[in-house]
Amino acid sequence: MKLPLACCRLQTLGAALGVCVTISFTVQLLGGPFQRRAPTAPAGHPPAPCQPQTHLVFLKTHKTGGSSIVNLLHRFGETRGLRFALPHRYQFGYPSPFRAERVKGYRPEGPPFDIICHHMRFNLTEVQKVMPNDSFYFSIVRDPGTLGESAFAYYRAVAPAFRRAPSLAAFLAAPGHFYEAGARGNHYARNLQWFDFGLPVVRDGDSVAVAAALAGLERDFALVLLAERFDESLVLLREALCWPEEAVVAFAHNGRPTGDGPRVSPAQAARLRAWNSLDWALYVHLNRSFWRRAEAFGVARLQDEVARLRQRRADLARRCLRGGGPLPARAIPDGRLRPFQPPGRAQILGYALRAGLRPAEREHCARLATPELQYKDILDRRQFGGGNASIPPGG
Ligand SMILES: Nc1ncnc2c1ncn2[C@@H]1O[C@H](COP(=O)(O)OS(=O)(=O)O)[C@@H](OP(=O)(O)O)[C@H]1O
């Protein structure tokens, strides 16, 4: 998406390169929060080898593409026998702030977990009780100008502010008319990302408090991905984690049928950004940080790796998927692959497997296609045995 920033799009990077190089050089000199783990090798020396990171905290924010990231984390952890910090049911007591005792099997003196990646309202001190000290903290954000529409469609039944409005257009014409701060479920209706990051309540227009909150966020999170630049994000993540390229290939989960054009008009997107002003400030800030990091990685290198990633994903889609892409839930006969459908009219797409796959390939394809809830239950059974059916979001 286009932001009024010097270095926020690949296309504009050529012109902005000088500015960005200066900024990123300064950031590196000052030891900014997004320093890379592997030190840069001196000229003429091969880069220092790095160890794949297996201690991961992924803050899964809502409606930002996080389910697709969770799918690759699930697969990475499962194939390597890593321990997941799982909720007892669907999520960790959300929307209450995360607490360690919400993790199934957590004991204060017990062994730490390797990966935590399901919805929570972030709470650093409690997460630190569960996860090793050397964990890599990362998350993903999205432009509130489109996230707001996705949340409106998905959480219509659970957010009173959305439920009361006859349409998104009506809500945006006078959001204050429908919204009551603090009402149960209304965190979905305003500044949802600010809420998920567990950032403090700040008064309207208090730019000092906003800046302090965002500085704290960048101290806690080593990397924040952008939903709009999903594939570039995966490449930067792969590099930060020292993972092989194939480990970050995933299908897009939780999508909806695409219509004829964008779901929000430019005017509606602008209203959504104004209504979600804290999320917009957060997004603008993290967008800048993302592109500084992308520029440090190297634009041409990034484009090359993104192309390889897309090729791998397209090959897998051709090999694995019936119809080669996402399908509506009614066209997915296998309940283990059918995604949860929220109450209301929003349709969530999933995947069905091609007939005739050999067993090993079928297993691999099934894991790529398995929705988050069913996959969480598989991991739960692997770690704890027995059955544990998830309850749906908002339930
Ligand atoms: N790979 C990739 N690239 C870009 N966008 C993606 C991707 N994967 C998921 N999505 C979009 O993210 C939205 C779903 O987000 P989540 O998975 O976080 O939803 S949830 O909070 O877990 O319900 C949902 O957005 P909407 O379609 O606007 O609702 C998905 O289409």
PDB file of C-alpha atoms in Angstrom, residues 218-352:
ATOM      1  CA  GLU A 218       9.967  -2.230  19.054  1.00  0.00           C
ATOM      2  CA  ARG A 219      12.046  -3.154  22.074  1.00  0.00           C
ATOM      3  CA  ASP A 220       9.928  -6.278  22.605  1.00  0.00           C
ATOM      4  CA  PHE A 221       9.524  -7.426  18.992  1.00  0.00           C
ATOM      5  CA  ALA A 222      12.557  -8.162  16.839  1.00  0.00           C
ATOM      6  CA  LEU A 223      10.492  -8.159  13.631  1.00  0.00           C
ATOM      7  CA  VAL A 224       7.006  -7.043  12.622  1.00  0.00           C
ATOM      8  CA  LEU A 225       5.722  -8.293   9.260  1.00  0.00           C
ATOM      9  CA  LEU A 226       3.343  -6.485   6.890  1.00  0.00           C
ATOM     10  CA  ALA A 227       0.217  -8.241   5.620  1.00  0.00           C
ATOM     11  CA  GLU A 228       0.341  -6.170   2.418  1.00  0.00           C
ATOM     12  CA  ARG A 229       3.866  -7.425   1.713  1.00  0.00           C
ATOM     13  CA  PHE A 230       3.323 -10.947   2.867  1.00  0.00           C
ATOM     14  CA  ASP A 231       5.927 -12.628   0.693  1.00  0.00           C
ATOM     15  CA  GLU A 232       8.619 -10.029   1.341  1.00  0.00           C
ATOM     16  CA  SER A 233       7.779 -10.505   5.024  1.00  0.00           C
ATOM     17  CA  LEU A 234       8.306 -14.261   4.778  1.00  0.00           C
ATOM     18  CA  VAL A 235      11.727 -13.751   3.227  1.00  0.00           C
ATOM     19  CA  LEU A 236      12.806 -11.341   5.971  1.00  0.00           C
ATOM     20  CA  LEU A 237      11.461 -13.750   8.560  1.00  0.00           C
ATOM     21  CA  ARG A 238      13.346 -16.665   7.007  1.00  0.00           C
ATOM     22  CA  GLU A 239      16.562 -14.684   7.125  1.00  0.00           C
ATOM     23  CA  ALA A 240      16.032 -13.558  10.714  1.00  0.00           C
ATOM     24  CA  LEU A 241      15.337 -17.145  11.806  1.00  0.00           C
ATOM     25  CA  CYS A 242      18.126 -18.677   9.725  1.00  0.00           C
ATOM     26  CA  TRP A 243      15.589 -21.132   8.287  1.00  0.00           C
ATOM     27  CA  PRO A 244      15.742 -22.864   4.889  1.00  0.00           C
ATOM     28  CA  GLU A 245      13.757 -21.195   2.114  1.00  0.00           C
ATOM     29  CA  GLU A 246      11.219 -24.029   1.844  1.00  0.00           C
ATOM     30  CA  ALA A 247      10.279 -23.649   5.538  1.00  0.00           C
ATOM     31  CA  VAL A 248       8.402 -20.387   4.936  1.00  0.00           C
ATOM     32  CA  VAL A 249       6.234 -21.563   2.037  1.00  0.00           C
ATOM     33  CA  ALA A 250       2.556 -21.593   3.051  1.00  0.00           C
ATOM     34  CA  PHE A 251      -0.860 -21.271   1.454  1.00  0.00           C
ATOM     35  CA  ALA A 252      -2.986 -18.256   2.363  1.00  0.00           C
ATOM     36  CA  HIS A 253      -5.472 -19.259   5.074  1.00  0.00           C
ATOM     37  CA  ASN A 254      -8.679 -17.561   6.203  1.00  0.00           C
ATOM     38  CA  GLY A 255      -9.265 -15.758   2.920  1.00  0.00           C
ATOM     39  CA  ARG A 256     -12.681 -14.748   1.585  1.00  0.00           C
ATOM     40  CA  PRO A 257     -14.069 -14.940  -1.948  1.00  0.00           C
ATOM     41  CA  THR A 258     -12.697 -12.085  -4.016  1.00  0.00           C
ATOM     42  CA  GLY A 259     -15.337  -9.802  -5.492  1.00  0.00           C
ATOM     43  CA  ASP A 260     -15.074  -7.627  -8.562  1.00  0.00           C
ATOM     44  CA  GLY A 261     -13.085  -4.846  -6.940  1.00  0.00           C
ATOM     45  CA  PRO A 262     -11.681  -3.615  -3.641  1.00  0.00           C
ATOM     46  CA  ARG A 263     -13.959  -4.175  -0.636  1.00  0.00           C
ATOM     47  CA  VAL A 264     -13.550  -0.624   0.608  1.00  0.00           C
ATOM     48  CA  SER A 265     -13.534   2.632  -1.352  1.00  0.00           C
ATOM     49  CA  PRO A 266     -10.616   5.040  -0.835  1.00  0.00           C
ATOM     50  CA  ALA A 267     -12.955   7.256   1.218  1.00  0.00           C
ATOM     51  CA  GLN A 268     -13.993   4.330   3.436  1.00  0.00           C
ATOM     52  CA  ALA A 269     -10.360   3.300   3.926  1.00  0.00           C
ATOM     53  CA  ALA A 270      -9.575   6.868   4.996  1.00  0.00           C
ATOM     54  CA  ARG A 271     -12.467   6.796   7.495  1.00  0.00           C
ATOM     55  CA  LEU A 272     -11.311   3.462   8.867  1.00  0.00           C
ATOM     56  CA  ARG A 273      -7.799   4.867   9.377  1.00  0.00           C
ATOM     57  CA  ALA A 274      -9.173   7.937  11.135  1.00  0.00           C
ATOM     58  CA  TRP A 275     -11.469   5.869  13.376  1.00  0.00           C
ATOM     59  CA  ASN A 276      -8.587   3.498  14.170  1.00  0.00           C
ATOM     60  CA  SER A 277      -6.054   6.279  14.629  1.00  0.00           C
ATOM     61  CA  LEU A 278      -3.859   4.363  17.086  1.00  0.00           C
ATOM     62  CA  ASP A 279      -3.645   1.421  14.699  1.00  0.00           C
ATOM     63  CA  TRP A 280      -2.819   3.797  11.876  1.00  0.00           C
ATOM     64  CA  ALA A 281       0.014   5.353  13.915  1.00  0.00           C
ATOM     65  CA  LEU A 282       1.255   1.853  14.761  1.00  0.00           C
ATOM     66  CA  TYR A 283       1.066   0.737  11.143  1.00  0.00           C
ATOM     67  CA  VAL A 284       2.862   3.792   9.751  1.00  0.00           C
ATOM     68  CA  HIS A 285       5.638   3.403  12.309  1.00  0.00           C
ATOM     69  CA  LEU A 286       6.138  -0.333  11.709  1.00  0.00           C
ATOM     70  CA  ASN A 287       5.870   0.089   7.945  1.00  0.00           C
ATOM     71  CA  ARG A 288       8.903   2.403   8.074  1.00  0.00           C
ATOM     72  CA  SER A 289      10.851  -0.075  10.176  1.00  0.00           C
ATOM     73  CA  PHE A 290       9.932  -2.900   7.789  1.00  0.00           C
ATOM     74  CA  TRP A 291      11.245  -1.091   4.727  1.00  0.00           C
ATOM     75  CA  ARG A 292      14.452  -0.113   6.478  1.00  0.00           C
ATOM     76  CA  ARG A 293      14.993  -3.772   7.103  1.00  0.00           C
ATOM     77  CA  ALA A 294      14.064  -4.714   3.531  1.00  0.00           C
ATOM     78  CA  GLU A 295      16.563  -2.194   2.211  1.00  0.00           C
ATOM     79  CA  ALA A 296      19.277  -3.594   4.486  1.00  0.00           C
ATOM     80  CA  PHE A 297      18.499  -7.084   3.123  1.00  0.00           C
ATOM     81  CA  GLY A 298      18.892  -5.791  -0.438  1.00  0.00           C
ATOM     82  CA  VAL A 299      16.101  -5.004  -2.863  1.00  0.00           C
ATOM     83  CA  ALA A 300      17.253  -7.223  -5.737  1.00  0.00           C
ATOM     84  CA  ARG A 301      17.975 -10.111  -3.378  1.00  0.00           C
ATOM     85  CA  LEU A 302      14.544  -9.710  -1.829  1.00  0.00           C
ATOM     86  CA  GLN A 303      12.829  -9.745  -5.214  1.00  0.00           C
ATOM     87  CA  ASP A 304      14.750 -12.865  -6.259  1.00  0.00           C
ATOM     88  CA  GLU A 305      13.835 -14.758  -3.126  1.00  0.00           C
ATOM     89  CA  VAL A 306      10.196 -13.655  -3.301  1.00  0.00           C
ATOM     90  CA  ALA A 307      10.062 -15.005  -6.874  1.00  0.00           C
ATOM     91  CA  ARG A 308      11.454 -18.378  -5.728  1.00  0.00           C
ATOM     92  CA  LEU A 309       8.975 -18.493  -2.849  1.00  0.00           C
ATOM     93  CA  ARG A 310       6.028 -17.828  -5.189  1.00  0.00           C
ATOM     94  CA  GLN A 311       7.256 -20.491  -7.594  1.00  0.00           C
ATOM     95  CA  ARG A 312       7.487 -23.048  -4.770  1.00  0.00           C
ATOM     96  CA  ARG A 313       3.993 -22.157  -3.553  1.00  0.00           C
ATOM     97  CA  ALA A 314       2.531 -22.385  -7.075  1.00  0.00           C
ATOM     98  CA  ASP A 315       4.175 -25.806  -7.570  1.00  0.00           C
ATOM     99  CA  LEU A 316       2.738 -27.054  -4.294  1.00  0.00           C
ATOM    100  CA  ALA A 317      -0.711 -25.697  -5.117  1.00  0.00           C
ATOM    101  CA  ARG A 318      -0.657 -27.522  -8.457  1.00  0.00           C
ATOM    102  CA  ARG A 319       0.502 -30.770  -6.857  1.00  0.00           C
ATOM    103  CA  CYS A 320      -1.685 -30.693  -3.753  1.00  0.00           C
ATOM    104  CA  LEU A 321      -4.919 -28.839  -4.275  1.00  0.00           C
ATOM    105  CA  ARG A 322      -8.160 -29.713  -5.948  1.00  0.00           C
ATOM    106  CA  GLY A 323      -8.782 -26.856  -8.360  1.00  0.00           C
ATOM    107  CA  GLY A 324      -5.315 -25.473  -7.604  1.00  0.00           C
ATOM    108  CA  GLY A 325      -6.522 -22.911  -5.055  1.00  0.00           C
ATOM    109  CA  PRO A 326      -8.939 -21.966  -2.268  1.00  0.00           C
ATOM    110  CA  LEU A 327     -12.512 -23.277  -2.200  1.00  0.00           C
ATOM    111  CA  PRO A 328     -15.657 -22.433  -0.231  1.00  0.00           C
ATOM    112  CA  ALA A 329     -16.245 -24.598   2.846  1.00  0.00           C
ATOM    113  CA  ARG A 330     -19.191 -26.433   1.215  1.00  0.00           C
ATOM    114  CA  ALA A 331     -16.802 -27.757  -1.463  1.00  0.00           C
ATOM    115  CA  ILE A 332     -14.444 -29.283   1.138  1.00  0.00           C
ATOM    116  CA  PRO A 333     -15.782 -32.742   2.031  1.00  0.00           C
ATOM    117  CA  ASP A 334     -13.103 -33.562   4.633  1.00  0.00           C
ATOM    118  CA  GLY A 335     -14.049 -31.948   7.961  1.00  0.00           C
ATOM    119  CA  ARG A 336     -10.372 -31.974   8.998  1.00  0.00           C
ATOM    120  CA  LEU A 337      -9.676 -29.448   6.241  1.00  0.00           C
ATOM    121  CA  ARG A 338     -12.866 -27.388   6.413  1.00  0.00           C
ATOM    122  CA  PRO A 339     -12.225 -23.964   7.983  1.00  0.00           C
ATOM    123  CA  PHE A 340     -14.338 -22.583  10.804  1.00  0.00           C
ATOM    124  CA  GLN A 341     -17.134 -20.326   9.531  1.00  0.00           C
ATOM    125  CA  PRO A 342     -17.993 -17.349  11.763  1.00  0.00           C
ATOM    126  CA  PRO A 343     -21.643 -16.671  12.533  1.00  0.00           C
ATOM    127  CA  GLY A 344     -23.082 -14.321   9.945  1.00  0.00           C
ATOM    128  CA  ARG A 345     -22.446 -14.017   6.266  1.00  0.00           C
ATOM    129  CA  ALA A 346     -18.637 -13.945   6.013  1.00  0.00           C
ATOM    130  CA  GLN A 347     -17.463 -16.987   4.044  1.00  0.00           C
ATOM    131  CA  ILE A 348     -14.022 -18.323   4.928  1.00  0.00           C
ATOM    132  CA  LEU A 349     -12.219 -20.287   2.231  1.00  0.00           C
ATOM    133  CA  GLY A 350     -10.132 -23.413   2.677  1.00  0.00           C
ATOM    134  CA  TYR A 351      -8.559 -26.178   0.620  1.00  0.00           C
ATOM    135  CA  ALA A 352      -9.400 -29.686  -0.596  1.00  0.00           C
TER     136      ALA A 352
END
